[in-house]
Amino acid sequence: EIVLTQSPGTLSLSPGERATLSCRASQSVSSSYLAWYQQKPGQAPRLLIYGASSRATGIPGRFSGSGSGTDFTLTISRLEPEDFAVYSCQQYGDSPITFGQGTRLEIK
Amino acid sequence: EVQLVESGGGVARPGGSLRLSCAASGFTFDDYGMSWVRQAPGKGLEWVSGINWNGGSIGYADYVKGRFTISRDNAKNSLYLHMNSLRVEDTALYHCARNPTGAYYYDMDVWGKGTTVTVSS
């Protein structure tokens, strides 16, 4: 099983700043089958990025994904107030599908 | 509007059973794979099971294999999760989610809000 480790556990930033979230896999994720989700309290997860770097429908351009192999990054270029949430990565290149434990992005 | 609505959650005793349902609307259900993902209180997301568009390919996480059964009824636009031999550690919010292709081994582009399962004596 591929274990995904996200860092940091909590990231405290201010609106307008740049956020960089990391997702590291215990072994290589085949074909960059990695996705990122945003989840706010009481809401369902929302797909942001799939295939490591492709934005999902309707996702603003300030969200971008990069990486390959075992190291992946979600970048939010300029934080908006609505971006403060929990972010999780998921790999779907190997059985079983696994998620990271999440990074909480909080307002500083 | 594309929508997934889960139901069937509740309180069960350890060793008991529950059946979760997920009603899909706003899209052609049998074009897509479907998955169940759970989230225990204060914990991260955890994949439970997936099924391809016609039910011919199914997968389970090791911690539910042999206890949970996923199924779908394309005529009713519905996904199910039969949960047997429930354990305290199965307590979670259970989401159904759509995979963007006919297979289930993908990301998940539409999610329901979830139904809560509590296993307690």
CSV table of C-alpha atoms in Angstrom, one decimal:
chain,number,residue,atom,x,y,z
A,1,GLU,CA,0.0,0.0,0.0
A,2,ILE,CA,1.2,3.5,-0.9
A,3,VAL,CA,1.3,5.7,2.2
A,4,LEU,CA,0.9,9.4,1.5
A,5,THR,CA,2.4,11.8,4.0
A,6,GLN,CA,1.3,15.4,3.9
A,7,SER,CA,3.2,18.3,5.3
A,8,PRO,CA,2.9,20.5,7.1
A,9,GLY,CA,0.0,19.3,9.3
A,10,THR,CA,-1.2,22.9,9.8
A,11,LEU,CA,-0.2,25.9,7.7
A,12,SER,CA,-0.9,29.4,9.0
A,13,LEU,CA,-0.9,32.2,6.4
A,14,SER,CA,-2.7,35.4,5.6
A,15,PRO,CA,-4.9,36.3,2.7
A,16,GLY,CA,-2.8,37.3,-0.3
A,17,GLU,CA,0.1,35.0,0.6
A,18,ARG,CA,1.3,32.0,-1.3
A,19,ALA,CA,0.6,28.5,0.1
A,20,THR,CA,2.7,25.5,-0.7
A,21,LEU,CA,1.4,22.1,0.5
A,22,SER,CA,3.4,18.9,0.1
A,23,CYS,CA,2.3,15.3,-0.4
A,24,ARG,CA,5.0,12.6,-0.3
A,25,ALA,CA,4.4,9.0,-1.3
A,26,SER,CA,6.1,6.0,0.2
A,27,GLN,CA,6.7,4.7,-3.4
A,28,SER,CA,6.4,6.1,-6.8
A,29,VAL,CA,2.9,7.0,-7.9
A,30,SER,CA,2.4,5.5,-11.4
A,31,SER,CA,1.5,7.8,-14.2
A,32,SER,CA,1.2,10.7,-11.8
A,33,TYR,CA,-2.2,9.4,-10.7
A,34,LEU,CA,-2.5,11.9,-7.9
A,35,ALA,CA,-5.4,14.2,-7.0
A,36,TRP,CA,-5.9,17.0,-4.5
A,37,TYR,CA,-9.2,17.8,-2.7
A,38,GLN,CA,-10.4,20.8,-0.6
A,39,GLN,CA,-12.8,20.2,2.3
A,40,LYS,CA,-14.5,22.8,4.4
A,41,PRO,CA,-16.3,22.0,7.7
A,42,GLY,CA,-19.7,20.4,7.1
A,43,GLN,CA,-19.1,20.1,3.3
A,44,ALA,CA,-18.2,17.3,1.0
A,45,PRO,CA,-14.7,17.2,-0.5
A,46,ARG,CA,-14.2,19.1,-3.7
A,47,LEU,CA,-11.8,17.9,-6.4
A,48,LEU,CA,-9.2,20.5,-7.2
A,49,ILE,CA,-6.5,18.8,-9.2
A,50,TYR,CA,-6.2,15.4,-10.9
A,51,GLY,CA,-3.4,13.7,-12.8
A,52,ALA,CA,-1.0,15.7,-10.5
A,53,SER,CA,-1.4,19.0,-12.5
A,54,SER,CA,-4.7,19.2,-14.2
A,55,ARG,CA,-7.3,21.6,-12.7
A,56,ALA,CA,-10.8,20.2,-12.3
A,57,THR,CA,-13.7,22.0,-13.9
A,58,GLY,CA,-14.4,25.4,-12.3
A,59,ILE,CA,-11.3,25.5,-10.2
A,60,PRO,CA,-9.7,29.0,-10.2
A,61,GLY,CA,-6.3,29.4,-11.8
A,62,ARG,CA,-4.6,30.3,-8.5
A,63,PHE,CA,-4.6,26.6,-7.7
A,64,SER,CA,-1.9,24.5,-9.3
A,65,GLY,CA,-0.4,21.1,-8.9
A,66,SER,CA,3.0,19.8,-9.7
A,67,GLY,CA,5.3,16.9,-9.1
A,68,SER,CA,5.9,13.3,-10.1
A,69,GLY,CA,7.2,10.0,-8.7
A,70,THR,CA,7.0,10.4,-4.9
A,71,ASP,CA,6.9,14.2,-4.4
A,72,PHE,CA,3.9,16.3,-5.2
A,73,THR,CA,2.9,19.9,-4.4
A,74,LEU,CA,-0.3,21.9,-4.4
A,75,THR,CA,0.3,25.6,-4.7
A,76,ILE,CA,-2.2,28.4,-4.1
A,77,SER,CA,-0.7,31.5,-5.6
A,78,ARG,CA,-2.6,34.2,-3.7
A,79,LEU,CA,-4.8,33.1,-0.9
A,80,GLU,CA,-8.4,34.2,-0.8
A,81,PRO,CA,-10.5,34.1,2.4
A,82,GLU,CA,-12.5,31.1,1.0
A,83,ASP,CA,-9.3,29.0,0.5
A,84,PHE,CA,-8.9,28.3,4.2
A,85,ALA,CA,-9.8,24.7,4.6
A,86,VAL,CA,-8.3,21.2,4.8
A,87,TYR,CA,-6.5,19.8,1.7
A,88,SER,CA,-6.0,16.1,1.1
A,89,CYS,CA,-4.1,14.3,-1.6
A,90,GLN,CA,-5.1,10.9,-3.1
A,91,GLN,CA,-3.3,8.4,-5.2
A,92,TYR,CA,-5.1,6.1,-7.6
A,93,GLY,CA,-2.2,4.6,-9.4
A,94,ASP,CA,-1.8,1.6,-7.2
A,95,SER,CA,-4.2,-0.7,-5.2
A,96,PRO,CA,-5.6,0.2,-2.8
A,97,ILE,CA,-6.5,3.8,-3.4
A,98,THR,CA,-5.1,5.9,-0.5
A,99,PHE,CA,-5.4,9.4,0.9
A,100,GLY,CA,-3.0,11.5,2.8
A,101,GLN,CA,-4.0,12.6,6.3
A,102,GLY,CA,-4.6,16.2,5.3
A,103,THR,CA,-3.1,19.7,5.7
A,104,ARG,CA,-5.2,22.3,7.6
A,105,LEU,CA,-4.7,25.8,6.0
A,106,GLU,CA,-5.7,28.3,8.6
A,107,ILE,CA,-5.8,32.1,8.7
A,108,LYS,CA,-2.9,33.7,10.5
B,1,GLU,CA,-27.8,19.6,-11.3
B,2,VAL,CA,-25.4,16.7,-10.7
B,3,GLN,CA,-26.1,15.3,-7.2
B,4,LEU,CA,-25.4,12.4,-4.9
B,5,VAL,CA,-27.5,11.9,-1.8
B,6,GLU,CA,-26.6,9.2,0.7
B,7,SER,CA,-29.0,7.6,3.2
B,8,GLY,CA,-29.2,4.6,5.5
B,9,GLY,CA,-26.8,5.6,8.2
B,10,GLY,CA,-27.5,5.2,11.8
B,11,VAL,CA,-26.5,3.5,15.0
B,12,ALA,CA,-25.6,-0.2,15.0
B,13,ARG,CA,-24.2,-2.6,17.6
B,14,PRO,CA,-20.8,-4.2,17.1
B,15,GLY,CA,-21.4,-7.2,14.9
B,16,GLY,CA,-24.5,-5.6,13.4
B,17,SER,CA,-25.4,-4.6,9.9
B,18,LEU,CA,-26.5,-1.6,7.9
B,19,ARG,CA,-27.2,-0.9,4.3
B,20,LEU,CA,-26.2,2.5,2.9
B,21,SER,CA,-27.8,3.9,-0.3
B,22,CYS,CA,-26.7,6.6,-2.7
B,23,ALA,CA,-29.2,8.2,-5.1
B,24,ALA,CA,-27.6,9.8,-8.1
B,25,SER,CA,-29.3,12.4,-10.3
B,26,GLY,CA,-28.3,14.9,-13.0
B,27,PHE,CA,-26.1,12.6,-15.0
B,28,THR,CA,-26.1,9.3,-16.8
B,29,PHE,CA,-25.4,7.0,-13.9
B,30,ASP,CA,-24.2,4.0,-15.8
B,31,ASP,CA,-21.5,5.9,-17.6
B,32,TYR,CA,-19.5,6.2,-14.4
B,33,GLY,CA,-17.6,4.2,-11.8
B,34,MET,CA,-18.6,4.9,-8.2
B,35,SER,CA,-16.9,4.8,-4.9
B,36,TRP,CA,-17.5,4.9,-1.1
B,37,VAL,CA,-15.1,7.0,1.0
B,38,ARG,CA,-15.4,7.4,4.8
B,39,GLN,CA,-14.1,9.9,7.3
B,40,ALA,CA,-13.9,9.0,11.0
B,41,PRO,CA,-14.4,11.9,13.4
B,42,GLY,CA,-11.3,14.1,13.3
B,43,LYS,CA,-9.5,11.8,10.8
B,44,GLY,CA,-8.7,12.0,7.1
B,45,LEU,CA,-10.5,10.5,4.1
B,46,GLU,CA,-10.3,6.7,3.7
B,47,TRP,CA,-11.3,4.8,0.6
B,48,VAL,CA,-13.7,2.0,1.3
B,49,SER,CA,-14.8,0.4,-2.0
B,50,GLY,CA,-15.3,1.0,-5.6
B,51,ILE,CA,-17.4,-0.4,-8.5
B,52,ASN,CA,-17.1,0.1,-12.2
B,53,TRP,CA,-20.0,1.2,-14.4
B,54,ASN,CA,-21.6,-2.3,-14.9
B,55,GLY,CA,-20.6,-3.9,-11.6
B,56,GLY,CA,-18.1,-6.2,-13.4
B,57,SER,CA,-15.1,-4.8,-11.5
B,58,ILE,CA,-15.1,-4.2,-7.7
B,59,GLY,CA,-12.5,-3.4,-5.2
B,60,TYR,CA,-12.4,-3.2,-1.4
B,61,ALA,CA,-10.0,-1.8,1.2
B,62,ASP,CA,-8.4,-4.6,3.3
B,63,TYR,CA,-10.1,-3.4,6.5
B,64,VAL,CA,-13.6,-4.0,5.0
B,65,LYS,CA,-12.9,-6.9,2.7
B,66,GLY,CA,-15.2,-9.9,3.6
B,67,ARG,CA,-17.5,-7.7,5.7
B,68,PHE,CA,-18.8,-5.0,3.2
B,69,THR,CA,-20.4,-5.5,-0.2
B,70,ILE,CA,-20.8,-2.8,-2.8
B,71,SER,CA,-23.4,-3.0,-5.5
B,72,ARG,CA,-25.3,-0.8,-7.9
B,73,ASP,CA,-28.7,-0.7,-9.7
B,74,ASN,CA,-28.3,1.3,-12.8
B,75,ALA,CA,-32.0,1.1,-13.5
B,76,LYS,CA,-32.6,2.9,-10.2
B,77,ASN,CA,-29.5,5.2,-10.5
B,78,SER,CA,-28.4,3.9,-7.1
B,79,LEU,CA,-25.3,2.7,-5.4
B,80,TYR,CA,-25.3,0.6,-2.2
B,81,LEU,CA,-23.0,-0.5,0.5
B,82,HIS,CA,-24.0,-3.5,2.6
B,83,MET,CA,-22.1,-3.4,5.8
B,84,ASN,CA,-21.9,-6.6,8.0
B,85,SER,CA,-20.0,-7.5,11.1
B,86,LEU,CA,-19.6,-3.9,12.0
B,87,ARG,CA,-16.9,-2.8,14.3
B,88,VAL,CA,-16.5,0.3,16.5
B,89,GLU,CA,-13.7,1.5,14.2
B,90,ASP,CA,-16.2,1.6,11.2
B,91,THR,CA,-17.8,4.7,12.9
B,92,ALA,CA,-17.5,7.4,10.3
B,93,LEU,CA,-19.3,9.7,7.8
B,94,TYR,CA,-19.7,7.7,4.6
B,95,HIS,CA,-19.6,9.6,1.3
B,96,CYS,CA,-20.4,8.2,-2.1
B,97,ALA,CA,-18.5,9.7,-4.9
B,98,ARG,CA,-18.4,9.6,-8.7
B,99,ASN,CA,-15.4,8.6,-10.6
B,100,PRO,CA,-14.9,10.6,-13.8
B,101,THR,CA,-14.8,7.5,-16.1
B,102,GLY,CA,-16.5,4.1,-16.2
B,103,ALA,CA,-13.8,2.6,-14.0
B,104,TYR,CA,-13.5,3.2,-10.2
B,105,TYR,CA,-9.8,3.5,-10.1
B,106,TYR,CA,-9.6,7.2,-10.5
B,107,ASP,CA,-10.1,10.5,-8.7
B,108,MET,CA,-13.6,11.5,-7.6
B,109,ASP,CA,-15.2,14.5,-9.2
B,110,VAL,CA,-18.6,14.6,-7.5
B,111,TRP,CA,-19.3,13.8,-3.9
B,112,GLY,CA,-22.3,13.5,-1.7
B,113,LYS,CA,-22.5,15.1,1.7
B,114,GLY,CA,-22.4,11.7,3.5
B,115,THR,CA,-24.4,9.6,5.9
B,116,THR,CA,-23.2,9.0,9.5
B,117,VAL,CA,-22.6,5.5,10.8
B,118,THR,CA,-22.1,5.0,14.5
B,119,VAL,CA,-21.1,1.6,15.8
B,120,SER,CA,-21.4,1.4,19.6
B,121,SER,CA,-22.5,-1.0,22.3
